[in-house]
CSV table of C-alpha atoms in Angstrom, one decimal:
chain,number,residue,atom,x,y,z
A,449,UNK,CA,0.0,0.0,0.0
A,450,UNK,CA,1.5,3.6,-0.9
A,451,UNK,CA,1.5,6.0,2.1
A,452,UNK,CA,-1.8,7.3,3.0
A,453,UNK,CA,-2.4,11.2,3.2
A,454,UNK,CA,-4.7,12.8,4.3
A,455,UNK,CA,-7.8,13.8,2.1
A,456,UNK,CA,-8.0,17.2,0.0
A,457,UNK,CA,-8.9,20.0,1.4
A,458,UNK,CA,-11.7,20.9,-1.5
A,459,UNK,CA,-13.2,17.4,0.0
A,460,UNK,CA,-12.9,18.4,3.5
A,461,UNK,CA,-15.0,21.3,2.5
A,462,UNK,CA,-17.4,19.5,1.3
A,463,UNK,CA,-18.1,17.9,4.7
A,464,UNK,CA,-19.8,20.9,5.5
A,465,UNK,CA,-22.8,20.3,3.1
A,466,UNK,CA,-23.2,16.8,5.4
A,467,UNK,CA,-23.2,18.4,9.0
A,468,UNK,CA,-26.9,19.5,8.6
A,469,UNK,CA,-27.6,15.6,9.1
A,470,UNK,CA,-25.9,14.9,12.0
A,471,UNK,CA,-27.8,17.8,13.9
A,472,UNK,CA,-31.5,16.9,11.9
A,473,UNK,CA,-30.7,12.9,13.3
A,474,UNK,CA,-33.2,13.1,16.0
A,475,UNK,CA,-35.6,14.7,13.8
A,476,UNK,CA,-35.4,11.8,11.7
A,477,UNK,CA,-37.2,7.8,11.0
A,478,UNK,CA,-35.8,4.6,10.2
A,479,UNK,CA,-37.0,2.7,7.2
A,480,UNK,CA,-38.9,-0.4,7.8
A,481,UNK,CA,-37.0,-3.8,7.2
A,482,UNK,CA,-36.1,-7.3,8.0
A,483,UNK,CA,-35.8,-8.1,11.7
A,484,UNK,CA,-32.7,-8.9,12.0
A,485,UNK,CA,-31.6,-8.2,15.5
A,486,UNK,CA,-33.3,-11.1,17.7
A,487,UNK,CA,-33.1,-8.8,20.3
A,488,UNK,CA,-29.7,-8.9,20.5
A,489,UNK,CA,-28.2,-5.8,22.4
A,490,UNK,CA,-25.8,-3.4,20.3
A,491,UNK,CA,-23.7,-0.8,21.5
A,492,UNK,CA,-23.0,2.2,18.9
A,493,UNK,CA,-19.8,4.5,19.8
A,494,UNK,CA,-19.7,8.1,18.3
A,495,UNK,CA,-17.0,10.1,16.5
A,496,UNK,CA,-14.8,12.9,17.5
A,497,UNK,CA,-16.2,16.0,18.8
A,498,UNK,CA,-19.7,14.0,18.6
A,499,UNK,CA,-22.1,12.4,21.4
A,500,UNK,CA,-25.0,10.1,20.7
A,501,UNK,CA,-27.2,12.9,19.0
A,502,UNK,CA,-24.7,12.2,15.8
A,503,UNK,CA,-26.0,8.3,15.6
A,504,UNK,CA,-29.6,8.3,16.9
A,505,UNK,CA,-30.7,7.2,13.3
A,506,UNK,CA,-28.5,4.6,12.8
A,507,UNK,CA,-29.5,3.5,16.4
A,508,UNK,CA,-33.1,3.8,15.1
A,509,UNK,CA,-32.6,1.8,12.5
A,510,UNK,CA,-31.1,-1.6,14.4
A,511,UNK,CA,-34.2,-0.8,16.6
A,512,UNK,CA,-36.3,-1.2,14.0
A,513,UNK,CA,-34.5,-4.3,12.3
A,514,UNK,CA,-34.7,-6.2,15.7
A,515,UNK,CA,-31.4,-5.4,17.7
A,516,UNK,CA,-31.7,-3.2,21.0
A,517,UNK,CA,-29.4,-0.5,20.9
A,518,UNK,CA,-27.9,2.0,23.2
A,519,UNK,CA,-25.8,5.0,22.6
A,520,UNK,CA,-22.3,5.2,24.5
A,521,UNK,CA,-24.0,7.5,26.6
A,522,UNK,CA,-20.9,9.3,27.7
A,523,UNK,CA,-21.2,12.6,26.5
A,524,UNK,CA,-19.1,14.3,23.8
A,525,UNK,CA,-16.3,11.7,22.7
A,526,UNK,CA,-12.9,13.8,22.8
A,527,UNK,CA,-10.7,10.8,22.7
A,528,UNK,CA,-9.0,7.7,23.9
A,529,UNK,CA,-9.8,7.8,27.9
A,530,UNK,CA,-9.2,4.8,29.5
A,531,UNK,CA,-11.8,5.2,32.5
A,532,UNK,CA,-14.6,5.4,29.6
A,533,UNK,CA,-12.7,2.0,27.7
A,534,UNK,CA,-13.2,0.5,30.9
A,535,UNK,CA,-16.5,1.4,32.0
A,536,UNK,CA,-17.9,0.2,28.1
A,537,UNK,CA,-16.0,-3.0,28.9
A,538,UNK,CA,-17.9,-3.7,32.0
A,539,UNK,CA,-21.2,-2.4,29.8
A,540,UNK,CA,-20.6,-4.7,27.0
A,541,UNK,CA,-20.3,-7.9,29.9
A,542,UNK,CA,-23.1,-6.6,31.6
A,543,UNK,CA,-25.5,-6.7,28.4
A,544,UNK,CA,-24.3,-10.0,27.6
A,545,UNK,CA,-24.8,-11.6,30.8
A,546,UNK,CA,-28.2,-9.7,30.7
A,547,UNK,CA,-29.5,-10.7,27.5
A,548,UNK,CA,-27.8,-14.2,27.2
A,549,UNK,CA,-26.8,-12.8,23.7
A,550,UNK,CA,-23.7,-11.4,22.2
A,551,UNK,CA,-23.0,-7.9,21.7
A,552,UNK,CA,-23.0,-6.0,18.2
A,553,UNK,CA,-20.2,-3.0,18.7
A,554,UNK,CA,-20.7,-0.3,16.3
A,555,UNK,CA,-18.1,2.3,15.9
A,556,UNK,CA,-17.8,5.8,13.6
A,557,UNK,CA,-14.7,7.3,13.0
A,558,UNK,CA,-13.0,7.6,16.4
A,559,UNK,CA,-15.7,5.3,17.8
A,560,UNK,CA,-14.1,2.6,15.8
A,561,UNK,CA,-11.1,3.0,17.4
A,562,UNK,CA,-12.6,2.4,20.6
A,563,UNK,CA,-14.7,-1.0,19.2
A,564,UNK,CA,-11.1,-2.5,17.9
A,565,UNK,CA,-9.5,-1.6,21.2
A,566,UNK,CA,-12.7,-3.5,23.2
A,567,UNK,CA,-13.5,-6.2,20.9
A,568,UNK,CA,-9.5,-7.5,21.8
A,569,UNK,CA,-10.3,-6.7,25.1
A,570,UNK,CA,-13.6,-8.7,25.9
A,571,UNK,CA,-14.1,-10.8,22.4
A,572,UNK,CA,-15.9,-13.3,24.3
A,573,UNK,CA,-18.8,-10.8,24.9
A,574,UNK,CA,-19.2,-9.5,21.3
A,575,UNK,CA,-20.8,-11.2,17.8
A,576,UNK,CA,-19.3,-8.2,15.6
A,577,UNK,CA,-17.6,-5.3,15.2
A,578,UNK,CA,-18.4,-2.8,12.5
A,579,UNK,CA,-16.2,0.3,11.8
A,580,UNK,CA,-17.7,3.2,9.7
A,581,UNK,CA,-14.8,5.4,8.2
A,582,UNK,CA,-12.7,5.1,11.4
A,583,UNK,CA,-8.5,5.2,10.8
A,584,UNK,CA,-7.4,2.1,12.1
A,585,UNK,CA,-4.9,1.3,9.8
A,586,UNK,CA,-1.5,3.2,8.3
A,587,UNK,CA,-0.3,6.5,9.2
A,588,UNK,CA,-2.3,8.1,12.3
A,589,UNK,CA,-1.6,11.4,10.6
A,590,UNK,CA,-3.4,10.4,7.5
A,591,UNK,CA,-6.6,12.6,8.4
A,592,UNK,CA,-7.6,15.9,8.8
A,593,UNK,CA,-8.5,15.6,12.4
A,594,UNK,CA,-5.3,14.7,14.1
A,595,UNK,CA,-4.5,18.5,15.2
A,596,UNK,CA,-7.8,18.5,17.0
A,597,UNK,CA,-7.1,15.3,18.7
A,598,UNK,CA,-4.4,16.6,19.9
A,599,UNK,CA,-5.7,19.6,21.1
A,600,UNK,CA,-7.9,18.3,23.3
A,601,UNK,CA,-6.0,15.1,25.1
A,602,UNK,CA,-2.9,15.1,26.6
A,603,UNK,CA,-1.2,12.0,24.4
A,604,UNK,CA,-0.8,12.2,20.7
A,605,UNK,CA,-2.1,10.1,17.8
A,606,UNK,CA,1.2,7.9,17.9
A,607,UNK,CA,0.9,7.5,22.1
A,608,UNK,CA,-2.6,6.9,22.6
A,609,UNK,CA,-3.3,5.5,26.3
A,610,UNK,CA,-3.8,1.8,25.6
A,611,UNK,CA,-1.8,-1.2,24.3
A,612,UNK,CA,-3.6,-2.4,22.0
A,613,UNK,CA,-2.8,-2.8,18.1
A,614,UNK,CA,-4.9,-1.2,16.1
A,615,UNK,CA,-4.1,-2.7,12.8
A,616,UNK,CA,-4.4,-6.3,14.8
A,617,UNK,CA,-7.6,-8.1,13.9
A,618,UNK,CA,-9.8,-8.3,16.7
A,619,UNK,CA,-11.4,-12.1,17.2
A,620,UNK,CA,-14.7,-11.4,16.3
A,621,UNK,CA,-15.7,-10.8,12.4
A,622,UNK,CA,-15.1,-7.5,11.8
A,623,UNK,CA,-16.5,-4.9,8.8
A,624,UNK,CA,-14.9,-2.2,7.7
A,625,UNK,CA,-17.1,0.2,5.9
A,626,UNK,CA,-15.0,2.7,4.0
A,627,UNK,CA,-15.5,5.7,1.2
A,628,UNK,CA,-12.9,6.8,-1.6
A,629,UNK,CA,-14.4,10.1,-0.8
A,630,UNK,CA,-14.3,10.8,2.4
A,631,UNK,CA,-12.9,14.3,3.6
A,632,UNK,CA,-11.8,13.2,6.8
A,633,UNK,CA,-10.1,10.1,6.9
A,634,UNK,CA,-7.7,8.6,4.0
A,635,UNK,CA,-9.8,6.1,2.5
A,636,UNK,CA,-6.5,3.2,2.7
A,637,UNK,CA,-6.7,3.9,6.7
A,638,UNK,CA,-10.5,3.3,7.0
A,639,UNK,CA,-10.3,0.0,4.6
A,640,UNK,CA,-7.0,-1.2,6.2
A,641,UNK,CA,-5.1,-3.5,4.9
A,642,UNK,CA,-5.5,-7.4,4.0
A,643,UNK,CA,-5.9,-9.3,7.1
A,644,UNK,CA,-6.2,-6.2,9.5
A,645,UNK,CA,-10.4,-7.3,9.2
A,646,UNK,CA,-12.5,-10.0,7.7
A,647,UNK,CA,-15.1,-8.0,5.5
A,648,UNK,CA,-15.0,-4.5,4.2
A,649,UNK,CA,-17.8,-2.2,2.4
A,650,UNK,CA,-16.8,0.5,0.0
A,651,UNK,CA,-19.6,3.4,0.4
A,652,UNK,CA,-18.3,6.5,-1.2
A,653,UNK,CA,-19.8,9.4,0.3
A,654,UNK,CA,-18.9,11.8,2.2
A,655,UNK,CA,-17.2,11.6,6.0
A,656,UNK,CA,-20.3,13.0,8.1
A,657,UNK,CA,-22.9,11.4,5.3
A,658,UNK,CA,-21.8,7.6,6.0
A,659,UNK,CA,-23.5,7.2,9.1
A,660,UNK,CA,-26.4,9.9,8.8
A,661,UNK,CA,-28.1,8.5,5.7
A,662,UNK,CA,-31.1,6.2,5.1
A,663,UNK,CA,-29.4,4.5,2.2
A,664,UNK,CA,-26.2,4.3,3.6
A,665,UNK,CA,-27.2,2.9,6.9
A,666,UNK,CA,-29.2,0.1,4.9
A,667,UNK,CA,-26.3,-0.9,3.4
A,668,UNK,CA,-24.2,-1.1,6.8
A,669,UNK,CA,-27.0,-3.1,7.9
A,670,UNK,CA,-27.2,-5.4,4.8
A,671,UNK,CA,-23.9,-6.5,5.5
A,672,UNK,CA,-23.9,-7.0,9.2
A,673,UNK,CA,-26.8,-9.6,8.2
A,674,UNK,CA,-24.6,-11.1,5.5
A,675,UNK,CA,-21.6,-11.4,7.8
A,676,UNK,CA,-24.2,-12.9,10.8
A,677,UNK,CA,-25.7,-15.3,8.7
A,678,UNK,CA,-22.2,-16.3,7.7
A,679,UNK,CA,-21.7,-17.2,11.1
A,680,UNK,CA,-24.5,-18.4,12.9
């Protein structure tokens, strides 16, 4: 793979035209579907500089396909904080142990970062793990939101406050959902390289669009089913 840069900054502008959705996500319905879900619990872990407003239709919609979802319910996500990797650890036991079901982790952008990091932590707990457009992979610089990482925590992007391997595979299947377009994120860093997960999804829009849209989200969806019937 060449060395990932970040993206354009015409494309980062563009980002702009997608914020509009994040804010209008509470505002908005999920379309009807399959059920899915089986009431299985599923945890869904926002971006950078976004809370739980940012995936209420993507929550929505695994409501409405079967799962029961939560947010991370932790307020706006500013980084890697090891009391808040801890306390979703314990979460993620707690709804398994509940429910008698494994967890789905869903994680956007940062909030990928943090479902890699748990799902080598407490695999036994989890079914899946989904990233959408989240840099796990290459160059931690590769982005256009490093700077304000690093503005607001106390480690940088190459010293983050956990062991883990990124890049590792966790031991659950694992999506990677990815866009040639994004504005964000270098689109080599969000699909990773071979091995680093099991199944990846191309979706070329925009950064912020990926997990605010109806027809996006049905095709993250559409794949978690095809990767869960694979393994049941």
């Amino acid at each position: 793979m060449d060395r990932p840069v970040p993206p354009p900054f015409r494309r980062t502008l563009r980002e702009g035209l997608s914020l509009p959705r994040v804010l209008l996500n509470p505002l908005r319905s999920p379309r009807k579907g399959p059920q899915i879900g089986d009431g299985r619990p599923a945890i869904v872990i926002p971006g950078l500089t976004t809370g739980d407003i940012s995936t209420t239709l993507l929550r929505r919609t695994l409501k409405a396909r079967g799962f029961v979802p939560e947010g991370w319910g932790m307020g706006i996500n500013t980084g890697a904080d090891p009391a808040k990797l801890k306390r979703l650890e314990a979460r993620i036991a707690h709804l398994h142990v509940m429910s008698g079901k494994l967890v789905l982790l869903v994680g956007w952008s940062l909030g990928g970062l943090y479902a890699r990091v748990l799902a080598q932590r407490v695999s036994k707990h989890l079914s899946m793990v989904v990233t959408v457009a989240s840099p796990f992979s290459g160059d931690r610089h590769a982005n256009n939101a490093w700077r304000v990482y690093e503005a607001l925590n106390d480690h940088t992007v190459d010293n983050p406050p956990f062991a883990e391997n990124l890049e590792a595979k966790p031991p659950v299947p694992t999506i990677a959902i990815w866009s040639a377009v994004d504005g964000i994120v270098a689109p080599e860093c969000a699909r990773g390289r071979e091995g680093e997960s099991d199944y990846r999804l191309r979706i070329d829009v925009p950064h912020f669009t990926i997990g605010t849209s109806r027809a996006c989200i049905e095709e993250i969806i559409a794949k978690i089913a095809e990767v869960d019937a694979e393994h049941r």
